[in-house]
Short mmCIF file of C-alpha atoms and ligand atoms in Angstrom, two decimals:
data_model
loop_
_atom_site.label_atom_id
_atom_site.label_comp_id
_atom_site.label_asym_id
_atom_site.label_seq_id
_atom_site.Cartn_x
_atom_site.Cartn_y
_atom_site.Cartn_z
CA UNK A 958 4.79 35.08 -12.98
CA UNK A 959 3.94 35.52 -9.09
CA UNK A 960 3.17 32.51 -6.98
CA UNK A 961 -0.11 33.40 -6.95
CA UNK A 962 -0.41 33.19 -10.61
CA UNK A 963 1.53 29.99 -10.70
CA UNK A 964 -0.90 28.51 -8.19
CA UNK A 965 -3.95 29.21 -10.28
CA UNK A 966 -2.34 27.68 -13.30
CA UNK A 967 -1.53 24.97 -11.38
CA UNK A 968 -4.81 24.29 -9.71
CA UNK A 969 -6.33 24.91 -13.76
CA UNK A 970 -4.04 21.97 -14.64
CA UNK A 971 -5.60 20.16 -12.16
CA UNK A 972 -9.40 20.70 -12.82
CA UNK A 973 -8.46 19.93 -16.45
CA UNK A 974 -7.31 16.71 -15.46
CA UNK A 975 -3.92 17.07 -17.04
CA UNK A 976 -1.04 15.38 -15.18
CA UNK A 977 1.57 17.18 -13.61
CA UNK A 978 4.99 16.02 -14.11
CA UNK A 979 8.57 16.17 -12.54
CA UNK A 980 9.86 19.25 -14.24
CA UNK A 981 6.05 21.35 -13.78
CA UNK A 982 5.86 24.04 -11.37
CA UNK A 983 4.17 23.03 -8.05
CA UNK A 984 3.00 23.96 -4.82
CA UNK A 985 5.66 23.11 -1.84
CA UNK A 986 2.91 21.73 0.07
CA UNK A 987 1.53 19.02 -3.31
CA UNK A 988 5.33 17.41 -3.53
CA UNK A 989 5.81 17.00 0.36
CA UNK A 990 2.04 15.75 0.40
CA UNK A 991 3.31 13.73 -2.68
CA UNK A 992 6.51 12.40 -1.02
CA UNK A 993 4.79 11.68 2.10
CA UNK A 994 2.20 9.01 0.59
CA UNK A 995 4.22 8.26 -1.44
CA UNK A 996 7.48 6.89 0.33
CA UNK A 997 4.72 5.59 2.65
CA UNK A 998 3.01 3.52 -0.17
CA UNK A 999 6.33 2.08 -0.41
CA UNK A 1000 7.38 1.09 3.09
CA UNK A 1001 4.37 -0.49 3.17
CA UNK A 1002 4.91 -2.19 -0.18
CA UNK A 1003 8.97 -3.39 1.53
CA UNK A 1004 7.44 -4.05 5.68
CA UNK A 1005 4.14 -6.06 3.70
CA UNK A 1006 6.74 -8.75 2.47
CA UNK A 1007 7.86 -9.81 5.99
CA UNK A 1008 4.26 -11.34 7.03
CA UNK A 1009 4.24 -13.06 3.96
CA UNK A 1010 7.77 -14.20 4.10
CA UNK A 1011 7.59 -15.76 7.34
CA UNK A 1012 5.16 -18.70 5.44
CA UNK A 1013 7.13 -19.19 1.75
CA UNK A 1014 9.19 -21.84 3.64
CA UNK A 1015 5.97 -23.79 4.82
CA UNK A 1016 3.47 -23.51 1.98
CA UNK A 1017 1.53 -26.74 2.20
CA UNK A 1018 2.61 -27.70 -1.78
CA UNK A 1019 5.15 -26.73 -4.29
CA UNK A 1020 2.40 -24.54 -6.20
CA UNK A 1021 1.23 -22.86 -3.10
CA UNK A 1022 5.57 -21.77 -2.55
CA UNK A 1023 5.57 -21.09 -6.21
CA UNK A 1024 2.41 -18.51 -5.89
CA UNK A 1025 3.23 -16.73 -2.93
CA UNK A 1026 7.14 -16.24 -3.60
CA UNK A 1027 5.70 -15.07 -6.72
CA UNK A 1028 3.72 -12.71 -4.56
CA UNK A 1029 6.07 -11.44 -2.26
CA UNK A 1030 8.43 -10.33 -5.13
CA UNK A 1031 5.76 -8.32 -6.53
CA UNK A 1032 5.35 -6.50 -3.95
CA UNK A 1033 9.37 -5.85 -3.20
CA UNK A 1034 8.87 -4.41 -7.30
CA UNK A 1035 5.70 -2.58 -5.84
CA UNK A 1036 7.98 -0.49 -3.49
CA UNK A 1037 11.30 -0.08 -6.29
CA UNK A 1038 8.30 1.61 -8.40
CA UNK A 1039 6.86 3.37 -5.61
CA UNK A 1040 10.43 4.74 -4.54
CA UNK A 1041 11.45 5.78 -8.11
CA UNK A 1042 8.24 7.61 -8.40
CA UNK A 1043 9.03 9.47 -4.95
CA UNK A 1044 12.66 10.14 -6.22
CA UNK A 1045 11.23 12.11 -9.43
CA UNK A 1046 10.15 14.79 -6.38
CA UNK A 1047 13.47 15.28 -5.10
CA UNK A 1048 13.44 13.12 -2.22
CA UNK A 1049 16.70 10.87 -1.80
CA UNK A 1050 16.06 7.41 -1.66
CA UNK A 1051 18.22 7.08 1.32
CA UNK A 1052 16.66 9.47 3.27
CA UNK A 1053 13.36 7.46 2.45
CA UNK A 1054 15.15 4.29 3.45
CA UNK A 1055 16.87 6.11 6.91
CA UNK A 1056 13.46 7.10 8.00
CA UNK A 1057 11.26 3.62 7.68
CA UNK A 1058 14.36 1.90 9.45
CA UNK A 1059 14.29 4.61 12.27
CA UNK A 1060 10.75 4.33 12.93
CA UNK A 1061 10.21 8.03 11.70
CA UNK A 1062 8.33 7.17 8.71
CA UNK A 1063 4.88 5.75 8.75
CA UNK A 1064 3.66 2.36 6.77
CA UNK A 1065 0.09 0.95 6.60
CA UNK A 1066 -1.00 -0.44 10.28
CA UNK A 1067 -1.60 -3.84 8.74
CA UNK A 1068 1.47 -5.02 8.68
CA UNK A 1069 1.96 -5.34 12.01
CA UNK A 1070 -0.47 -8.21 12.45
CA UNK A 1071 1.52 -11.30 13.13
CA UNK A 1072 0.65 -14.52 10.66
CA UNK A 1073 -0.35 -17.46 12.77
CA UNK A 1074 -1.71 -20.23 10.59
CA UNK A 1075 -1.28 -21.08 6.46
CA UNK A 1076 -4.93 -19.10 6.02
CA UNK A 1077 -3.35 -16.07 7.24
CA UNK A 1078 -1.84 -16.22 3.62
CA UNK A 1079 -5.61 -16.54 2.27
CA UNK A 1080 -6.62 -13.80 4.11
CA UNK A 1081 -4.16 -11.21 2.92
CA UNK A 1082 -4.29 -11.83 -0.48
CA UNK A 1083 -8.31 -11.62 -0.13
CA UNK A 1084 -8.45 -8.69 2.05
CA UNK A 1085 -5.41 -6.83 2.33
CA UNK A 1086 -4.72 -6.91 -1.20
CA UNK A 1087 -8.71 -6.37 -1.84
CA UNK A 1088 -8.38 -3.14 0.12
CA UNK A 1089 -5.03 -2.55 -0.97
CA UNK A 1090 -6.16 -2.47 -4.45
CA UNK A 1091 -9.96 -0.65 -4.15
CA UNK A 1092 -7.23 2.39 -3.07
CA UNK A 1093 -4.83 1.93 -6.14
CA UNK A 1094 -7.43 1.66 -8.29
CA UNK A 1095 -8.65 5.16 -7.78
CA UNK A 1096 -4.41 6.42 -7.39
CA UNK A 1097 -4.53 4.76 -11.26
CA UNK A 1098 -6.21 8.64 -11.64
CA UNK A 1099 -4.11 10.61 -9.13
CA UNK A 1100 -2.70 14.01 -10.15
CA UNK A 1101 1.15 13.11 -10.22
CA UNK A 1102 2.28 11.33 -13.30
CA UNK A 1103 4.83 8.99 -11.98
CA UNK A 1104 2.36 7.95 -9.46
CA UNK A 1105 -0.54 7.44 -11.57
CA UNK A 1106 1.96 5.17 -13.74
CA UNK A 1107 3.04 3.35 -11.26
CA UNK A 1108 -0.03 2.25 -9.60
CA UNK A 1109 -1.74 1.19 -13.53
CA UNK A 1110 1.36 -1.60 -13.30
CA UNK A 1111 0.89 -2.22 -9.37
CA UNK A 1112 -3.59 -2.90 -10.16
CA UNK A 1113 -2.60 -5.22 -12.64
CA UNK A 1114 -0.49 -7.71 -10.61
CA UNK A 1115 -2.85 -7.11 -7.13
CA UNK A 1116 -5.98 -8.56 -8.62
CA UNK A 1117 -3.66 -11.12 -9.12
CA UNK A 1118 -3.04 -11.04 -5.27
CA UNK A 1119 -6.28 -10.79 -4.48
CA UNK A 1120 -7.79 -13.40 -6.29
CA UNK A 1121 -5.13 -16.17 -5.77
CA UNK A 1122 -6.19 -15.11 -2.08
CA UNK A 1123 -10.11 -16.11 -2.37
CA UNK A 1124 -8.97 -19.06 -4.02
CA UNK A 1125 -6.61 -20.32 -1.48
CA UNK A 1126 -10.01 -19.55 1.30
CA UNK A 1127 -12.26 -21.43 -1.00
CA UNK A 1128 -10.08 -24.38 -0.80
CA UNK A 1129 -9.78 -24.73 2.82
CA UNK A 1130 -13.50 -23.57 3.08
CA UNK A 1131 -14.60 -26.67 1.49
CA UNK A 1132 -11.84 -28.66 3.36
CA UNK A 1133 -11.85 -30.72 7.19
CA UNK A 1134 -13.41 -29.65 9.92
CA UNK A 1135 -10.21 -28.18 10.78
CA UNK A 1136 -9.33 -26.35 7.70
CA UNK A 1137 -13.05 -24.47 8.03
CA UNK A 1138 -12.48 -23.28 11.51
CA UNK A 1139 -8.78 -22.07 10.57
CA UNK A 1140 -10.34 -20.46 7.30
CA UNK A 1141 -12.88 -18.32 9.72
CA UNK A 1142 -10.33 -17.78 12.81
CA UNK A 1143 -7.93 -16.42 9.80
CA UNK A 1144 -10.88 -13.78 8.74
CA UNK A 1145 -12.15 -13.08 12.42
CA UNK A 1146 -8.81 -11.56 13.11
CA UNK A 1147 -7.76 -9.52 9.74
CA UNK A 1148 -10.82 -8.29 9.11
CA UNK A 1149 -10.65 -5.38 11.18
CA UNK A 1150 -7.41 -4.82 10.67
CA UNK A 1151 -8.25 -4.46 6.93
CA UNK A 1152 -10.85 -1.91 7.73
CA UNK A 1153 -8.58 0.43 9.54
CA UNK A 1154 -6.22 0.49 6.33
CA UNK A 1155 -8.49 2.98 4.83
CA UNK A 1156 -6.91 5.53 7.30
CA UNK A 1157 -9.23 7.77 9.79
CA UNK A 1158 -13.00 8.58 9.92
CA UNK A 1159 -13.27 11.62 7.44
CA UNK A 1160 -13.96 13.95 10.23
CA UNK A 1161 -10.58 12.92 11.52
CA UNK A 1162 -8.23 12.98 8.43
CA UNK A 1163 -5.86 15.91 8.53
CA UNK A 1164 -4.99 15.43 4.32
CA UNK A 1165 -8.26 14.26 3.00
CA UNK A 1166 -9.61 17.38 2.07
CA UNK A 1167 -6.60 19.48 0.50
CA UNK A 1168 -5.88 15.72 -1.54
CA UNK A 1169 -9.01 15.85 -2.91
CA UNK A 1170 -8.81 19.21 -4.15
CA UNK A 1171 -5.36 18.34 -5.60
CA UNK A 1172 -6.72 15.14 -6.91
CA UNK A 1173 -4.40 13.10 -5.19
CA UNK A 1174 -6.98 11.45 -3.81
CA UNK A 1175 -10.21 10.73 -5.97
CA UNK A 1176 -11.72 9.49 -3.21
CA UNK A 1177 -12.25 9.91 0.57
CA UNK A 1178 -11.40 7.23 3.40
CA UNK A 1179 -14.52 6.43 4.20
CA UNK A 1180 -15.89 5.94 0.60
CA UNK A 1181 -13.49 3.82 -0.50
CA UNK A 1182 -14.02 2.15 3.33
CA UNK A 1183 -17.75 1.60 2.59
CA UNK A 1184 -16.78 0.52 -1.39
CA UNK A 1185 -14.45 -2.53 0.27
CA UNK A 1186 -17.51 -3.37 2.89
CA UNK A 1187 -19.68 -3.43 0.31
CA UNK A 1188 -17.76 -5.81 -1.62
CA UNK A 1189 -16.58 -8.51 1.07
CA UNK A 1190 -19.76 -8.59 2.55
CA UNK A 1191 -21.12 -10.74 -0.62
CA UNK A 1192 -17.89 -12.39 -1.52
CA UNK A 1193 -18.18 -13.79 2.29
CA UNK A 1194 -21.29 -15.64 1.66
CA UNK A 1195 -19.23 -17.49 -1.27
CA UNK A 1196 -16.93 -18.77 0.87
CA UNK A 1197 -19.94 -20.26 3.70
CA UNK A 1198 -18.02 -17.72 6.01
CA UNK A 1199 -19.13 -14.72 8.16
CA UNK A 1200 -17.60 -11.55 8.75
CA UNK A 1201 -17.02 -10.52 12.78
CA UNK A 1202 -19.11 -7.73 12.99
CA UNK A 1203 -22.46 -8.17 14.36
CA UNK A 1204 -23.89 -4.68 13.12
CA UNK A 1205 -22.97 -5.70 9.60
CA UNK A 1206 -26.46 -5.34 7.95
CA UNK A 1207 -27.63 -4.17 4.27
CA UNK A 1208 -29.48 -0.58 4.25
CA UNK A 1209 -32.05 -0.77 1.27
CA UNK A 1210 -32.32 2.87 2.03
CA UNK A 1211 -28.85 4.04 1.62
CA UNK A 1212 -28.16 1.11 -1.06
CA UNK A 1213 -24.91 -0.03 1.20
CA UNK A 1214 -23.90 -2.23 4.28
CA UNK A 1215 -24.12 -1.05 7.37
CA UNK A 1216 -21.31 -1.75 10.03
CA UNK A 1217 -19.90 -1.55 13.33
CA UNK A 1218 -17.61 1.08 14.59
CA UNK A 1219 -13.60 0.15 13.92
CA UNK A 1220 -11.69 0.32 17.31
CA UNK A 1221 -9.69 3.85 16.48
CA UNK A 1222 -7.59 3.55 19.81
CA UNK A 1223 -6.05 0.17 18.86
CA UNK A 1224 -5.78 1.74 14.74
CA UNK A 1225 -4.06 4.98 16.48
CA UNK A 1226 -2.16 2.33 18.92
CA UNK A 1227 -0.38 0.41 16.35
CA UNK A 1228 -0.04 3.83 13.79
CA UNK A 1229 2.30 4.96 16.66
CA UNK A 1230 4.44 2.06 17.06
CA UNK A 1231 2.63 -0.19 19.66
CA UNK A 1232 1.02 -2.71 17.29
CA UNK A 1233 1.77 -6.18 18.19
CA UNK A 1234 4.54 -6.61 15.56
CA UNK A 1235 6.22 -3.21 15.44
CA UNK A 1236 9.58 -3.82 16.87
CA UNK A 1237 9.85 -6.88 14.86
CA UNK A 1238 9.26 -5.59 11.48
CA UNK A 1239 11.21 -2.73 12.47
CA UNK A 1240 13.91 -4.87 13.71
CA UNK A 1241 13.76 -7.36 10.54
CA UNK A 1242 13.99 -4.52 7.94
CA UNK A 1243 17.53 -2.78 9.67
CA UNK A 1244 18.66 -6.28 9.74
CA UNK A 1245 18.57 -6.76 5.98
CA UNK A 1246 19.53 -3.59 5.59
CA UNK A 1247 22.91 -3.78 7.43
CA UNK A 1248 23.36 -7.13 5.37
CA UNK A 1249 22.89 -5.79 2.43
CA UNK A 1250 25.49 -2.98 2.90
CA UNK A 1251 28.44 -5.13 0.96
CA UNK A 1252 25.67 -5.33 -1.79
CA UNK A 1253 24.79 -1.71 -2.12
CA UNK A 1254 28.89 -0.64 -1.42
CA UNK A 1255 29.56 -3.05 -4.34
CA UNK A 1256 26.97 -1.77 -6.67
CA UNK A 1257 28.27 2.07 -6.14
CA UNK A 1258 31.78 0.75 -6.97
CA UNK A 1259 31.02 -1.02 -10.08
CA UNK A 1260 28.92 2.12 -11.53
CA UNK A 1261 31.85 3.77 -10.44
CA UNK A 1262 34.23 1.68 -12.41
CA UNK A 1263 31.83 1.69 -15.52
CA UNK A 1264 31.47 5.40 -15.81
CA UNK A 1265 35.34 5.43 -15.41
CA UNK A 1266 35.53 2.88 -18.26
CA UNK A 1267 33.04 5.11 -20.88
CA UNK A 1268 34.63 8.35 -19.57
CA UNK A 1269 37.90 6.91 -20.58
CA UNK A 1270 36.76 5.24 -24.08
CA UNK A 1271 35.21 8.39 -24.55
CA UNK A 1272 37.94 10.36 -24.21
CA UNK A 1273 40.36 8.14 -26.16
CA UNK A 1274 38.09 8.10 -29.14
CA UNK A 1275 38.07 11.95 -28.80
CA UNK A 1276 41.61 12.02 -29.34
CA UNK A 1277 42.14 9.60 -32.45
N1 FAQ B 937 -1.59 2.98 8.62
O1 FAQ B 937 -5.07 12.32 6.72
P1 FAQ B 937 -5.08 10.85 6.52
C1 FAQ B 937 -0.49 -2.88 0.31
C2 FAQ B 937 -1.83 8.09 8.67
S1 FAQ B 937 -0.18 -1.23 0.18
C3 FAQ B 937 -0.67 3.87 9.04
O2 FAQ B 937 -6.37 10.24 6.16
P2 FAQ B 937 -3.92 10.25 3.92
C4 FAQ B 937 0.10 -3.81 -0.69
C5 FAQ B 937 -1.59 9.00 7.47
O3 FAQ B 937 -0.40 8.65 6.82
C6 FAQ B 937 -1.01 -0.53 1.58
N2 FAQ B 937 -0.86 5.21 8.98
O4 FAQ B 937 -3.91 10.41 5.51
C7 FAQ B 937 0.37 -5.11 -0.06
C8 FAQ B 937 -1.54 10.36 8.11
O5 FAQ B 937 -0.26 10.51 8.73
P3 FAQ B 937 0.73 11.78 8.52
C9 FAQ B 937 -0.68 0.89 1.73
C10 FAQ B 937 -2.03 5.64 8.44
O6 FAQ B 937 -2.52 10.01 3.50
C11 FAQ B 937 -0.64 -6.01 0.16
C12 FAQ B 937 -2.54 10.22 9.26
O7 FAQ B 937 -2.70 8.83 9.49
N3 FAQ B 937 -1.36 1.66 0.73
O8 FAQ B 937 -1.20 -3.20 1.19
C13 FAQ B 937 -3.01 4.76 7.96
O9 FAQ B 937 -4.66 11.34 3.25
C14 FAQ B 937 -0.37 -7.24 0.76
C15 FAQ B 937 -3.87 10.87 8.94
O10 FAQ B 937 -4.55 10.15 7.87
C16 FAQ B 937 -1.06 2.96 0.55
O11 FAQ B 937 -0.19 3.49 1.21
C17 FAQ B 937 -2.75 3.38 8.06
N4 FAQ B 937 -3.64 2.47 7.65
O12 FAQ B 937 -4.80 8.91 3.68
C18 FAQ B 937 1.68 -5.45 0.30
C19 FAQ B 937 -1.82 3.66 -0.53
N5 FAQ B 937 -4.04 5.49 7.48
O13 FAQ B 937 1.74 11.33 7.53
C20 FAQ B 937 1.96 -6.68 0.89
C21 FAQ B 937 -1.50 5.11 -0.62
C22 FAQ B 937 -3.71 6.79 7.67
O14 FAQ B 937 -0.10 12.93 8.01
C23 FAQ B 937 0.91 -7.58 1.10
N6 FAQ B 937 -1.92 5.88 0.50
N7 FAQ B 937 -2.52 6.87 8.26
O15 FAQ B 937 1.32 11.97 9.85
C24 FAQ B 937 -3.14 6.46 0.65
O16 FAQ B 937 -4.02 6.31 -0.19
C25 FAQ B 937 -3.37 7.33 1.84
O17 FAQ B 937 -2.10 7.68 2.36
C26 FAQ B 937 -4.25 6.70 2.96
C27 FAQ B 937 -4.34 7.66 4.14
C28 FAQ B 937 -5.65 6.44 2.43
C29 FAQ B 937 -3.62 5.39 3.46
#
């Protein structure tokens, strides 16, 4: 069969809504796309645990540390699934793991936000983990097998996430004086940040179009972008707090909010490396990485030993 041929059965597949799977012909350009978002689902997944992190040794309360160390070890499983489901593609996980620790591999902007106060933790779960999950959702339907798969398990534990989140706001948002004004300050400052997850303006997004055609992506940046607006914007009034955007208004005409314009140049900023947080995450992650080389050295020498063990039992049964 010629390429060409193989690209219209492919793209048939597609249209059909039939999955495509590891061993399936495919275009060069779907498994790099592929491999790309998806090794970059899971840096994010592995850099999102250090903001986190940084507060499991002050939670207020022994359920609050029970919650969000629960939390943060989803997510580390987030990124195993995530890698495993780039693997299936032919990338090498160490390659994957080379590039996020030189700072040649991209992860989601958000996480390099620093954490300042205990409703930071609020705030993530409600927002981060709100967008986070109004993206998976529609990846639940993406083209690639393994991915789809993966995300259906990764839904079910973020509206987890998201909701342990709210509740942690609605708690301090009916607390002191204090806890109020840390609940707001906590949403003035990752609320924008949350908005510029969603990746570029449509007109600006170099993959949006060929991943919709592939069905990689079901939907575009700014949809899903106006879906999360459109949610927060009521679940905000629940909490007696306001969202920083003085634009934010509801259109009766288009049936959505309206809102302000995100600040690209500080999205673009922090995409390339200048965020304030960068060089720290960047700097945490080769640090647990070159502690964890006895781990990984032992791990290759025990499967070593084991496959020595079968190959031997094998063979010794073999000759009896
Ligand atoms: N940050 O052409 P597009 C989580 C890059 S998981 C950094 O529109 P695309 C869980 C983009 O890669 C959060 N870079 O790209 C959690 C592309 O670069 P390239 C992560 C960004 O791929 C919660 C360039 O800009 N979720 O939070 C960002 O079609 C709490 C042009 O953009 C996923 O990764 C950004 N925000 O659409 C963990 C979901 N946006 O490589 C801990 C899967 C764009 O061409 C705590 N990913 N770029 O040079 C996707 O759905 C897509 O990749 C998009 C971007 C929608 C993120």
């Amino acid at each position: 069969m010629s390429v060409h041929e193989l690209e219209a059965q492919f793209q048939r597949k597609i249209d059909a809504e039939v999955k495509i799977e590891p061993r399936d012909w495919m275009p060069e350009a779907y498994r790099k796309t592929n491999i790309r978002q998806i090794s970059q689902h899971a840096h994010s997944e592995i850099v999102g645990m250090l903001p986190e992190g940084n507060w499991i040794t002050r939670a207020p309360s022994l359920k609050r540390k029970a919650i969000l160390l629960a939390k943060v070890q989803d997510e580390a499983g987030h990124g195993l699934y995530l890698y495993s489901a780039a693997e299936t593609l032919g990338a090498a996980r160490e390659t994957m793991i080379d590039d996020l620790n030189s700072g040649k591999a991209k992860y989601s902007s958000i996480f390099n936000y620093p954490t300042l106060t205990w409703a930071d933790m609020g705030a993530i779960g409600w927002l981060v983990d709100g967008a986070a999950i109004l993206n998976q959702v529609m990846l639940c339907r993406t083209s690639y097998g393994p991915y789809a798969r993966a995300n259906v398990r990764i839904c079910k534990e973020e509206s987890f996430h998201q909701r342990q989140g709210f509740e942690s706001l609605l708690v301090l948002s009916k607390g002191s004086a204090e806890q109020k004004a840390m609940c707001q300050d906590a949403i003035d400052r990752w609320w924008w940040p949350s908005l510029m997850m969603f990746g570029p303006k449509d007109s600006e997004s170099t993959n949006n179009d060929q991943s919709i055609h592939w069905k990689i992506k079901r939907k575009t940046n700014d949809e899903l972008r106006q879906q999360f607006v459109d949610m927060i914007a009521e679940q905000v009034k629940l909490l007696g707090m306001t969202l920083p955007d003085q634009h934010l208004k509801w259109n009766a005409e288009r049936q959505h909010f309206d809102f302000g314009e995100i600040n690209w140049e500080e999205f673009w900023n922090v995409v390339k490396g200048n965020g304030p947080c960068n060089k720290q995450r960047l700097a945490a992650r080769n640090k647990a990485h070159d502690e964890g080389a006895w781990v990984r050295a032992a791990a290759v020498a025990y499967a070593e030993k084991s496959n020595e063990r079968s190959q031997n039992n094998h063979n010794s049964w073999a000759a009896a």
